[in-house]
PDB file of C-alpha atoms in Angstrom:
ATOM      1  CA  MET A   1       0.089  -0.057   0.056  1.00  0.00           C
ATOM      2  CA  LYS A   2       2.922   2.325  -0.528  1.00  0.00           C
ATOM      3  CA  GLY A   3       1.498   5.856  -1.335  1.00  0.00           C
ATOM      4  CA  ASP A   4      -2.099   4.567  -1.375  1.00  0.00           C
ATOM      5  CA  VAL A   5      -3.337   6.167   1.948  1.00  0.00           C
ATOM      6  CA  SER A   6      -4.694   9.531   1.327  1.00  0.00           C
ATOM      7  CA  GLN A   7      -6.210  10.380   4.631  1.00  0.00           C
ATOM      8  CA  ILE A   8      -6.002   9.199   8.194  1.00  0.00           C
ATOM      9  CA  VAL A   9      -8.948   9.765  10.650  1.00  0.00           C
ATOM     10  CA  LEU A  10      -9.172   9.478  14.441  1.00  0.00           C
ATOM     11  CA  ALA A  11     -12.726   9.487  15.364  1.00  0.00           C
ATOM     12  CA  ILE A  12     -13.690   9.844  19.063  1.00  0.00           C
ATOM     13  CA  LEU A  13     -17.035   8.285  19.859  1.00  0.00           C
ATOM     14  CA  THR A  14     -19.413   7.872  22.733  1.00  0.00           C
ATOM     15  CA  ARG A  15     -19.116   4.300  23.869  1.00  0.00           C
ATOM     16  CA  GLU A  16     -22.809   3.773  24.562  1.00  0.00           C
ATOM     17  CA  THR A  17     -24.271   5.197  21.353  1.00  0.00           C
ATOM     18  CA  GLY A  18     -21.207   5.548  18.876  1.00  0.00           C
ATOM     19  CA  GLU A  19     -22.132   8.983  18.415  1.00  0.00           C
ATOM     20  CA  PRO A  20     -19.089  10.906  17.003  1.00  0.00           C
ATOM     21  CA  LEU A  21     -17.747  13.660  19.459  1.00  0.00           C
ATOM     22  CA  GLU A  22     -14.354  14.526  17.672  1.00  0.00           C
ATOM     23  CA  ARG A  23     -12.986  13.800  14.204  1.00  0.00           C
ATOM     24  CA  TRP A  24      -9.276  14.416  13.698  1.00  0.00           C
ATOM     25  CA  THR A  25      -8.266  14.393  10.011  1.00  0.00           C
ATOM     26  CA  PHE A  26      -4.896  14.208   8.547  1.00  0.00           C
ATOM     27  CA  ASP A  27      -4.877  14.618   4.810  1.00  0.00           C
ATOM     28  CA  ILE A  28      -1.769  13.021   3.159  1.00  0.00           C
ATOM     29  CA  HIS A  29      -0.763  14.568  -0.103  1.00  0.00           C
ATOM     30  CA  VAL A  30       2.087  12.655  -2.009  1.00  0.00           C
ATOM     31  CA  THR A  31       4.255  15.311  -3.712  1.00  0.00           C
ATOM     32  CA  GLU A  32       6.364  14.798  -6.842  1.00  0.00           C
ATOM     33  CA  ALA A  33      10.053  14.524  -5.403  1.00  0.00           C
ATOM     34  CA  ALA A  34      12.527  16.861  -7.120  1.00  0.00           C
ATOM     35  CA  PRO A  35      14.960  14.917  -9.400  1.00  0.00           C
ATOM     36  CA  GLY A  36      17.636  13.389  -7.316  1.00  0.00           C
ATOM     37  CA  VAL A  37      15.851  13.562  -4.105  1.00  0.00           C
ATOM     38  CA  LEU A  38      15.038   9.920  -3.880  1.00  0.00           C
ATOM     39  CA  GLU A  39      18.650   9.109  -5.095  1.00  0.00           C
ATOM     40  CA  GLY A  40      20.001  11.344  -2.390  1.00  0.00           C
ATOM     41  CA  THR A  41      21.778  13.572  -4.949  1.00  0.00           C
ATOM     42  CA  ALA A  42      19.735  16.599  -4.713  1.00  0.00           C
ATOM     43  CA  PRO A  43      19.467  18.776  -1.772  1.00  0.00           C
ATOM     44  CA  SER A  44      16.405  17.808   0.293  1.00  0.00           C
ATOM     45  CA  LYS A  45      14.392  19.610   3.143  1.00  0.00           C
ATOM     46  CA  PRO A  46      16.644  19.231   6.373  1.00  0.00           C
ATOM     47  CA  ASP A  47      15.602  16.798   8.813  1.00  0.00           C
ATOM     48  CA  SER A  48      15.817  19.467  11.447  1.00  0.00           C
ATOM     49  CA  GLU A  49      13.185  21.590   9.627  1.00  0.00           C
ATOM     50  CA  ILE A  50      10.773  18.587   9.140  1.00  0.00           C
ATOM     51  CA  GLN A  51      11.220  17.618  12.841  1.00  0.00           C
ATOM     52  CA  SER A  52      10.548  21.220  13.953  1.00  0.00           C
ATOM     53  CA  GLU A  53       7.216  21.207  11.863  1.00  0.00           C
ATOM     54  CA  ILE A  54       6.252  17.962  13.422  1.00  0.00           C
ATOM     55  CA  ARG A  55       6.893  19.221  16.969  1.00  0.00           C
ATOM     56  CA  ALA A  56       4.743  22.371  16.145  1.00  0.00           C
ATOM     57  CA  ILE A  57       1.749  20.168  15.084  1.00  0.00           C
ATOM     58  CA  LEU A  58       2.067  17.895  18.096  1.00  0.00           C
ATOM     59  CA  LYS A  59       2.406  21.080  20.446  1.00  0.00           C
ATOM     60  CA  GLN A  60      -0.834  22.425  18.740  1.00  0.00           C
ATOM     61  CA  ILE A  61      -2.823  18.926  19.109  1.00  0.00           C
ATOM     62  CA  SER A  62      -1.701  18.725  22.775  1.00  0.00           C
ATOM     63  CA  SER A  63      -2.849  22.276  23.477  1.00  0.00           C
ATOM     64  CA  ALA A  64      -6.228  21.589  21.790  1.00  0.00           C
ATOM     65  CA  ILE A  65      -7.519  20.618  25.335  1.00  0.00           C
ATOM     66  CA  THR A  66      -7.882  24.382  25.807  1.00  0.00           C
ATOM     67  CA  PHE A  67     -10.899  24.645  23.405  1.00  0.00           C
ATOM     68  CA  LEU A  68     -12.226  21.231  23.158  1.00  0.00           C
ATOM     69  CA  PRO A  69     -15.384  20.291  25.175  1.00  0.00           C
ATOM     70  CA  ASP A  70     -14.895  17.888  28.125  1.00  0.00           C
ATOM     71  CA  HIS A  71     -16.197  14.309  27.708  1.00  0.00           C
ATOM     72  CA  TYR A  72     -17.668  13.031  30.924  1.00  0.00           C
ATOM     73  CA  ASP A  73     -19.222   9.835  29.476  1.00  0.00           C
ATOM     74  CA  PRO A  74     -17.056   6.746  28.568  1.00  0.00           C
ATOM     75  CA  THR A  75     -15.686   7.188  24.925  1.00  0.00           C
ATOM     76  CA  THR A  76     -13.944   4.860  22.385  1.00  0.00           C
ATOM     77  CA  PHE A  77     -12.245   5.563  19.164  1.00  0.00           C
ATOM     78  CA  LYS A  78     -11.923   4.290  15.649  1.00  0.00           C
ATOM     79  CA  LEU A  79      -8.956   4.834  13.397  1.00  0.00           C
ATOM     80  CA  LEU A  80      -9.926   5.229   9.617  1.00  0.00           C
ATOM     81  CA  ALA A  81      -7.550   4.932   6.641  1.00  0.00           C
ATOM     82  CA  TYR A  82      -8.837   6.277   3.364  1.00  0.00           C
ATOM     83  CA  THR A  83      -7.120   5.234   0.138  1.00  0.00           C
ATOM     84  CA  ARG A  84      -6.820   6.756  -3.169  1.00  0.00           C
ATOM     85  CA  ASP A  85      -9.275   5.655  -5.775  1.00  0.00           C
ATOM     86  CA  ASN A  86      -6.463   3.748  -7.686  1.00  0.00           C
ATOM     87  CA  GLY A  87      -4.792   2.327  -4.605  1.00  0.00           C
ATOM     88  CA  GLU A  88      -4.262  -1.217  -4.155  1.00  0.00           C
ATOM     89  CA  VAL A  89      -6.132  -2.240  -0.881  1.00  0.00           C
ATOM     90  CA  PRO A  90      -5.846  -5.869   0.462  1.00  0.00           C
ATOM     91  CA  VAL A  91      -9.555  -6.383   0.907  1.00  0.00           C
ATOM     92  CA  SER A  92      -9.007  -9.379   3.149  1.00  0.00           C
ATOM     93  CA  GLU A  93      -7.043  -7.168   5.754  1.00  0.00           C
ATOM     94  CA  TRP A  94      -9.549  -4.113   5.776  1.00  0.00           C
ATOM     95  CA  VAL A  95     -13.237  -3.656   6.567  1.00  0.00           C
ATOM     96  CA  GLY A  96     -15.505  -0.672   5.556  1.00  0.00           C
ATOM     97  CA  SER A  97     -16.682   1.763   8.066  1.00  0.00           C
ATOM     98  CA  ASP A  98     -18.953   4.590   8.719  1.00  0.00           C
ATOM     99  CA  ALA A  99     -17.321   8.021   8.095  1.00  0.00           C
ATOM    100  CA  HIS A 100     -18.246   9.152  11.689  1.00  0.00           C
ATOM    101  CA  LEU A 101     -19.133  12.485  10.410  1.00  0.00           C
ATOM    102  CA  LEU A 102     -20.351  15.194  12.865  1.00  0.00           C
ATOM    103  CA  PRO A 103     -23.749  16.874  12.197  1.00  0.00           C
ATOM    104  CA  ALA A 104     -22.838  20.138  10.437  1.00  0.00           C
ATOM    105  CA  ALA A 105     -25.196  22.202  12.635  1.00  0.00           C
ATOM    106  CA  GLU A 106     -23.480  20.941  15.893  1.00  0.00           C
ATOM    107  CA  ALA A 107     -19.667  20.884  14.581  1.00  0.00           C
ATOM    108  CA  GLN A 108     -16.952  23.394  14.986  1.00  0.00           C
ATOM    109  CA  GLN A 109     -13.781  23.000  12.910  1.00  0.00           C
ATOM    110  CA  VAL A 110     -10.210  24.043  13.680  1.00  0.00           C
ATOM    111  CA  LYS A 111      -7.628  23.780  10.918  1.00  0.00           C
ATOM    112  CA  LEU A 112      -4.196  22.780  12.564  1.00  0.00           C
ATOM    113  CA  ARG A 113      -0.669  23.360  11.256  1.00  0.00           C
ATOM    114  CA  SER A 114       0.592  21.329   8.344  1.00  0.00           C
ATOM    115  CA  PHE A 115       4.049  20.022   7.680  1.00  0.00           C
ATOM    116  CA  SER A 116       5.926  18.611   4.601  1.00  0.00           C
ATOM    117  CA  THR A 117       8.811  16.417   3.715  1.00  0.00           C
ATOM    118  CA  ASP A 118      10.287  16.152   0.275  1.00  0.00           C
ATOM    119  CA  LEU A 119       7.648  13.322  -0.489  1.00  0.00           C
ATOM    120  CA  HIS A 120       4.506  14.338   1.436  1.00  0.00           C
ATOM    121  CA  ARG A 121       2.503  17.148   2.646  1.00  0.00           C
ATOM    122  CA  ILE A 122       0.298  16.548   5.783  1.00  0.00           C
ATOM    123  CA  GLU A 123      -2.578  18.917   6.653  1.00  0.00           C
ATOM    124  CA  ALA A 124      -4.546  18.430   9.712  1.00  0.00           C
ATOM    125  CA  MET A 125      -8.042  19.464  11.120  1.00  0.00           C
ATOM    126  CA  VAL A 126     -10.154  18.776  14.179  1.00  0.00           C
ATOM    127  CA  ALA A 127     -13.898  18.930  14.087  1.00  0.00           C
ATOM    128  CA  TYR A 128     -15.597  18.564  17.382  1.00  0.00           C
ATOM    129  CA  ARG A 129     -19.339  18.473  18.539  1.00  0.00           C
ATOM    130  CA  TYR A 130     -20.380  21.899  20.060  1.00  0.00           C
ATOM    131  CA  THR A 131     -23.909  22.714  20.862  1.00  0.00           C
ATOM    132  CA  GLY A 132     -23.307  25.907  22.767  1.00  0.00           C
ATOM    133  CA  ASP A 133     -24.833  24.428  26.030  1.00  0.00           C
ATOM    134  CA  GLY A 134     -21.578  23.398  27.575  1.00  0.00           C
ATOM    135  CA  ALA A 135     -21.908  19.899  26.565  1.00  0.00           C
TER     136      ALA A 135
END
């Protein structure tokens, strides 16, 4: 499945009803590498810069506690992997799933930082249930 995954989603759900509370989305864009990058002959983005970008997004994710609503009832999660239309997916190893989308009228969305390597660009976003009543 090399390069076939286009999106990873972490869905936080109520354990009792399976209702989505949060949906963390990580879009994976495969970029065309500059000639020589794969062979190691062209200058690539420094590892230190990539690591700095990853640290920044991890810091933003961990600080999301400041705006995300508290969940008092037991929760569970599902990890979803979306593949490209032309991707080769070993059907025997994967199962279909509900997208666990939040109702638009009750959802807030926050775009998170992105980061890139020579081969990928990752864009992140969190959607969470917000009804305005403190729940």
